[in-house]
Amino acid sequence: MITALDHVALAVRDLDAAVEGYSRLLGVAPNWLGGDGGARHAWFQFPDMALDVISPHGEGAFGDRLRGHLEAHGEGIWAVAFTASDLDGFQTLLGRRGLRATPPALTRSTHDDGRKRYWLGSNPHPGDTGGLQVLLIAPPRDGVAWPLSEPTGEAPVTRLDHVVVRTPNPERALAIWGAKLGLDLRLDRSNAQWGARQLFFKAGDSVVEFGASLAAPVSADPDSFGGLAWRVDDPDAARRRLAEAGFDVSELRTGRKPGTQVFTVRDAPAGVPTLILSAEPAPSPAPREPA
């Protein structure tokens, strides 16, 4: 079963430029630079997930696959990867639920300094996941989590809040992500003021949010990735840091969730729509019973 969001993968053409941009945006340094199979990548590790920025590099099947994706879709979110316990058993279960997935296989990444990392993964067929690239990753074999990225300045991003997906078919999303992949559906709401229906699926400490237009007809068109929403402890300081780093940021405004503040980064690297949110407000204390 899926226990957490493992990482979000971005496909980019210029890895060095994307790493420089995301280092400034996130306020943390990548803790891994390397690659294999015709691609290089940079890994930014947070407590609840990682951001994996990948570009083609040299010859190899994976690099060819990335080149094809970039040619067809351009830069941006390429895949979401989930941690799945008992990956062999889960892959079998998905097949019984009508969702094709490759047998678990090892992936290797070689750091620029020669160190190596391995992880076991399975790839569900995009034709069975609404057109999205989904990856399933086994927990680390030695049980040791990868080290966190180190902050490089004031008010860094602390974690991912949610991934946004656009869907023309919310009932299909419910069937795939709820019934087949088994994510925890926390909220299904329609809001005429926003003109949207939203589905919120929980994966560990992160959320995958599906948005569907109430005005558009339901269709069999594929889903598409939207953007990323990140958490910071001090949104005012984070906005100031990003503005000083040259980013085009909106004014700070009240978030939809009570007690939160948000702002938008209009020119995030790789064109990924990016929202920065304040930390979750502390829950109000329960009222005391009268004496």
Short mmCIF file of C-alpha atoms in Angstrom, two decimals, residues 11-288:
data_model
loop_
_atom_site.label_atom_id
_atom_site.label_comp_id
_atom_site.label_asym_id
_atom_site.label_seq_id
_atom_site.Cartn_x
_atom_site.Cartn_y
_atom_site.Cartn_z
CA ALA A 11 11.95 17.43 -16.32
CA VAL A 12 14.22 20.31 -17.39
CA ARG A 13 16.53 21.02 -20.31
CA ASP A 14 19.30 22.84 -18.42
CA LEU A 15 20.03 21.12 -15.11
CA ASP A 16 22.54 23.70 -13.86
CA ALA A 17 20.11 26.58 -14.42
CA ALA A 18 17.24 24.70 -12.78
CA VAL A 19 19.35 23.73 -9.76
CA GLU A 20 20.49 27.32 -9.31
CA GLY A 21 16.90 28.53 -9.58
CA TYR A 22 15.42 25.99 -7.18
CA SER A 23 18.22 26.48 -4.69
CA ARG A 24 17.27 30.17 -4.56
CA LEU A 25 13.53 29.50 -4.48
CA LEU A 26 13.58 26.78 -1.83
CA GLY A 27 16.37 28.25 0.25
CA VAL A 28 18.06 24.85 0.58
CA ALA A 29 20.90 23.11 -1.25
CA PRO A 30 20.53 19.83 -3.16
CA ASN A 31 21.99 16.91 -1.24
CA TRP A 32 22.71 14.80 -4.34
CA LEU A 33 24.01 15.61 -7.82
CA GLY A 34 24.59 12.77 -10.21
CA GLY A 35 22.88 10.42 -12.61
CA ASP A 36 22.92 7.34 -14.84
CA GLY A 37 21.09 5.97 -17.86
CA GLY A 38 21.46 9.08 -20.00
CA ALA A 39 20.23 11.59 -17.40
CA ARG A 40 21.54 13.74 -14.55
CA HIS A 41 19.55 14.91 -11.58
CA ALA A 42 19.62 17.00 -8.41
CA TRP A 43 17.80 15.86 -5.28
CA PHE A 44 16.35 18.29 -2.72
CA GLN A 45 15.27 16.30 0.36
CA PHE A 46 12.55 17.55 2.74
CA PRO A 47 11.00 15.82 5.77
CA ASP A 48 7.87 14.73 3.87
CA MET A 49 9.22 14.20 0.32
CA ALA A 50 11.91 15.20 -2.16
CA LEU A 51 12.11 17.32 -5.29
CA ASP A 52 14.04 15.51 -8.05
CA VAL A 53 15.13 17.79 -10.92
CA ILE A 54 16.18 15.76 -13.97
CA SER A 55 17.62 16.53 -17.40
CA PRO A 56 18.85 14.38 -20.31
CA HIS A 57 22.62 13.88 -20.33
CA GLY A 58 24.49 11.65 -22.75
CA GLU A 59 23.24 8.36 -24.13
CA GLY A 60 20.80 6.05 -22.41
CA ALA A 61 17.22 4.84 -22.43
CA PHE A 62 16.07 7.09 -19.60
CA GLY A 63 17.62 10.15 -21.22
CA ASP A 64 15.88 9.32 -24.51
CA ARG A 65 12.60 9.01 -22.65
CA LEU A 66 13.13 12.43 -21.04
CA ARG A 67 13.99 14.02 -24.38
CA GLY A 68 10.75 12.68 -25.82
CA HIS A 69 8.79 14.06 -22.89
CA LEU A 70 10.43 17.49 -23.13
CA GLU A 71 9.79 17.64 -26.86
CA ALA A 72 6.12 16.74 -26.40
CA HIS A 73 5.30 18.60 -23.19
CA GLY A 74 8.09 21.04 -22.37
CA GLU A 75 9.59 21.60 -18.93
CA GLY A 76 7.67 21.05 -15.71
CA ILE A 77 6.38 18.30 -13.47
CA TRP A 78 7.09 14.94 -15.08
CA ALA A 79 6.02 12.46 -12.39
CA VAL A 80 4.85 11.93 -8.84
CA ALA A 81 6.40 9.05 -6.92
CA PHE A 82 4.87 7.37 -3.89
CA THR A 83 6.45 5.20 -1.22
CA ALA A 84 4.81 1.77 -1.29
CA SER A 85 5.35 -0.87 1.35
CA ASP A 86 5.61 -4.47 0.06
CA LEU A 87 6.14 -3.28 -3.50
CA ASP A 88 5.92 -6.79 -5.00
CA GLY A 89 2.62 -7.47 -3.28
CA PHE A 90 1.25 -4.04 -4.15
CA GLN A 91 2.16 -4.44 -7.82
CA THR A 92 0.25 -7.74 -7.85
CA LEU A 93 -2.74 -6.11 -6.14
CA LEU A 94 -2.78 -3.27 -8.66
CA GLY A 95 -2.93 -5.81 -11.47
CA ARG A 96 -5.97 -7.39 -9.85
CA ARG A 97 -7.53 -3.92 -9.71
CA GLY A 98 -6.96 -3.45 -13.45
CA LEU A 99 -3.93 -1.16 -13.21
CA ARG A 100 -0.88 -2.35 -15.12
CA ALA A 101 2.53 -1.78 -13.52
CA THR A 102 6.03 -2.94 -14.37
CA PRO A 103 7.69 -5.56 -12.12
CA PRO A 104 9.82 -3.89 -9.40
CA ALA A 105 13.35 -3.13 -10.65
CA LEU A 106 16.41 -1.37 -9.27
CA THR A 107 17.37 2.15 -10.35
CA ARG A 108 20.91 3.43 -9.74
CA SER A 109 22.20 6.97 -9.41
CA THR A 110 25.91 7.73 -9.31
CA HIS A 111 26.90 10.91 -7.50
CA ASP A 112 29.45 13.19 -9.16
CA ASP A 113 31.92 12.08 -6.47
CA GLY A 114 31.40 8.37 -7.25
CA ARG A 115 28.96 7.40 -4.49
CA LYS A 116 25.94 5.35 -5.55
CA ARG A 117 22.32 5.18 -4.53
CA TYR A 118 19.83 2.45 -5.40
CA TRP A 119 16.08 2.28 -5.09
CA LEU A 120 13.48 -0.29 -6.07
CA GLY A 121 10.62 1.01 -8.17
CA SER A 122 7.64 0.08 -10.31
CA ASN A 123 5.98 2.17 -13.02
CA PRO A 124 2.19 2.04 -13.42
CA HIS A 125 1.06 2.42 -17.03
CA PRO A 126 0.08 6.06 -17.76
CA GLY A 127 -2.87 4.77 -19.76
CA ASP A 128 -4.28 3.44 -16.49
CA THR A 129 -3.53 6.54 -14.41
CA GLY A 130 -5.39 9.19 -16.39
CA GLY A 131 -2.33 9.93 -18.54
CA LEU A 132 -0.08 10.91 -15.61
CA GLN A 133 3.35 9.42 -14.91
CA VAL A 134 3.18 7.78 -11.48
CA LEU A 135 6.07 5.94 -9.82
CA LEU A 136 6.00 3.53 -6.90
CA ILE A 137 9.12 3.34 -4.74
CA ALA A 138 9.99 0.81 -2.05
CA PRO A 139 11.24 2.14 1.31
CA PRO A 140 15.06 2.27 1.68
CA ARG A 141 16.46 -1.24 1.97
CA ASP A 142 18.54 -0.35 5.03
CA GLY A 143 15.68 1.54 6.70
CA VAL A 144 17.75 4.75 6.82
CA ALA A 145 16.09 7.86 5.39
CA TRP A 146 18.15 10.01 3.04
CA PRO A 147 19.61 13.12 4.71
CA LEU A 148 17.73 16.40 4.56
CA SER A 149 18.88 19.27 2.39
CA GLU A 150 20.66 22.00 4.32
CA PRO A 151 19.18 25.52 4.49
CA THR A 152 21.22 28.20 2.73
CA GLY A 153 19.58 31.33 4.11
CA GLU A 154 16.64 32.96 5.84
CA ALA A 155 13.09 31.53 5.78
CA PRO A 156 13.66 28.37 3.72
CA VAL A 157 10.89 26.11 2.51
CA THR A 158 10.24 23.48 5.18
CA ARG A 159 8.08 20.94 3.35
CA LEU A 160 5.68 20.37 0.47
CA ASP A 161 2.01 21.01 1.23
CA HIS A 162 0.39 19.67 -1.94
CA VAL A 163 0.69 18.80 -5.62
CA VAL A 164 -2.00 20.15 -7.94
CA VAL A 165 -3.47 18.05 -10.78
CA ARG A 166 -5.99 19.29 -13.34
CA THR A 167 -8.61 16.75 -14.39
CA PRO A 168 -11.49 16.86 -16.88
CA ASN A 169 -13.00 13.79 -15.19
CA PRO A 170 -13.20 13.84 -11.37
CA GLU A 171 -15.06 10.52 -11.16
CA ARG A 172 -12.20 8.86 -13.05
CA ALA A 173 -9.75 10.45 -10.60
CA LEU A 174 -11.76 9.04 -7.70
CA ALA A 175 -11.66 5.57 -9.23
CA ILE A 176 -7.92 5.60 -10.01
CA TRP A 177 -6.46 7.43 -7.03
CA GLY A 178 -8.95 6.29 -4.42
CA ALA A 179 -10.18 2.82 -5.38
CA LYS A 180 -7.14 1.52 -7.29
CA LEU A 181 -4.09 3.29 -5.84
CA GLY A 182 -5.75 3.41 -2.44
CA LEU A 183 -4.98 6.99 -1.44
CA ASP A 184 -7.01 8.44 1.42
CA LEU A 185 -9.72 10.75 0.08
CA ARG A 186 -10.04 13.51 2.68
CA LEU A 187 -12.32 15.98 0.93
CA ASP A 188 -14.58 16.18 -2.14
CA ARG A 189 -16.09 19.62 -2.53
CA SER A 190 -17.59 21.84 -5.21
CA ASN A 191 -17.48 25.61 -4.94
CA ALA A 192 -19.56 27.65 -7.37
CA GLN A 193 -17.69 30.83 -6.42
CA TRP A 194 -14.39 29.29 -7.57
CA GLY A 195 -16.08 27.38 -10.41
CA ALA A 196 -14.31 24.19 -9.43
CA ARG A 197 -14.70 20.77 -7.86
CA GLN A 198 -11.73 19.74 -5.73
CA LEU A 199 -10.62 16.31 -4.55
CA PHE A 200 -7.99 16.06 -1.81
CA PHE A 201 -6.08 12.78 -1.45
CA LYS A 202 -3.69 12.32 1.49
CA ALA A 203 -0.37 10.49 1.08
CA GLY A 204 1.60 10.56 4.32
CA ASP A 205 2.05 14.21 5.27
CA SER A 206 1.40 15.50 1.73
CA VAL A 207 -1.72 16.01 -0.37
CA VAL A 208 -2.51 15.48 -4.05
CA GLU A 209 -5.23 17.97 -5.01
CA PHE A 210 -7.33 17.40 -8.13
CA GLY A 211 -9.19 20.34 -9.62
CA ALA A 212 -11.99 20.11 -12.19
CA SER A 213 -13.88 22.99 -13.81
CA LEU A 214 -17.59 23.04 -13.04
CA ALA A 215 -18.21 24.77 -16.37
CA ALA A 216 -16.37 22.32 -18.63
CA PRO A 217 -18.01 19.07 -19.75
CA VAL A 218 -16.61 15.80 -18.44
CA SER A 219 -14.29 14.18 -20.98
CA ALA A 220 -11.85 11.32 -21.46
CA ASP A 221 -8.96 13.74 -22.04
CA PRO A 222 -5.85 13.06 -19.95
CA ASP A 223 -5.17 14.69 -16.61
CA SER A 224 -2.26 17.13 -16.36
CA PHE A 225 0.01 18.31 -13.57
CA GLY A 226 -0.63 21.81 -12.28
CA GLY A 227 1.73 23.23 -9.68
CA LEU A 228 3.33 22.82 -6.27
CA ALA A 229 2.46 24.45 -2.95
CA TRP A 230 5.26 24.73 -0.39
CA ARG A 231 5.20 25.50 3.34
CA VAL A 232 7.35 28.07 5.14
CA ASP A 233 7.45 29.07 8.81
CA ASP A 234 7.57 32.82 8.12
CA PRO A 235 5.77 33.80 4.88
CA ASP A 236 6.65 37.49 5.16
CA ALA A 237 10.37 36.72 5.50
CA ALA A 238 10.17 34.12 2.73
CA ARG A 239 8.48 36.59 0.38
CA ARG A 240 11.14 39.21 1.16
CA ARG A 241 13.93 36.67 0.56
CA LEU A 242 12.50 35.63 -2.81
CA ALA A 243 11.92 39.21 -3.94
CA GLU A 244 15.51 40.08 -3.05
CA ALA A 245 16.65 37.00 -5.00
CA GLY A 246 14.98 38.41 -8.11
CA PHE A 247 11.76 36.41 -8.21
CA ASP A 248 8.45 37.95 -9.28
CA VAL A 249 6.25 37.43 -6.23
CA SER A 250 2.70 38.51 -5.46
CA GLU A 251 1.60 40.37 -2.38
CA LEU A 252 0.98 38.35 0.76
CA ARG A 253 -2.71 37.50 1.08
CA THR A 254 -5.07 35.50 3.28
CA GLY A 255 -5.17 31.83 2.35
CA ARG A 256 -8.32 29.79 1.80
CA LYS A 257 -7.50 27.71 4.87
CA PRO A 258 -8.34 29.75 7.98
CA GLY A 259 -5.30 31.16 9.73
CA THR A 260 -2.93 30.90 6.76
CA GLN A 261 -1.18 33.44 4.54
CA VAL A 262 -0.01 32.75 1.00
CA PHE A 263 1.79 34.33 -1.93
CA THR A 264 2.52 33.27 -5.50
CA VAL A 265 5.89 32.93 -7.22
CA ARG A 266 5.07 33.90 -10.80
CA ASP A 267 8.37 32.89 -12.42
CA ALA A 268 9.41 29.66 -10.71
CA PRO A 269 12.04 27.58 -12.55
CA ALA A 270 10.79 25.23 -15.28
CA GLY A 271 7.53 27.19 -15.39
CA VAL A 272 5.98 25.27 -12.48
CA PRO A 273 3.08 27.25 -10.92
CA THR A 274 4.22 27.79 -7.34
CA LEU A 275 2.39 28.82 -4.18
CA ILE A 276 4.05 29.50 -0.83
CA LEU A 277 1.94 28.95 2.31
CA SER A 278 2.45 29.73 5.95
CA ALA A 279 2.75 26.88 8.42
CA GLU A 280 -0.43 25.17 9.59
CA PRO A 281 -2.12 27.30 12.26
CA ALA A 282 -2.05 25.80 15.73
CA PRO A 283 -5.39 24.19 16.64
CA SER A 284 -7.53 26.18 19.02
CA PRO A 285 -7.63 24.75 22.55
CA ALA A 286 -10.77 22.88 23.45
CA PRO A 287 -13.17 24.98 25.54
CA ARG A 288 -13.06 24.23 29.24
#
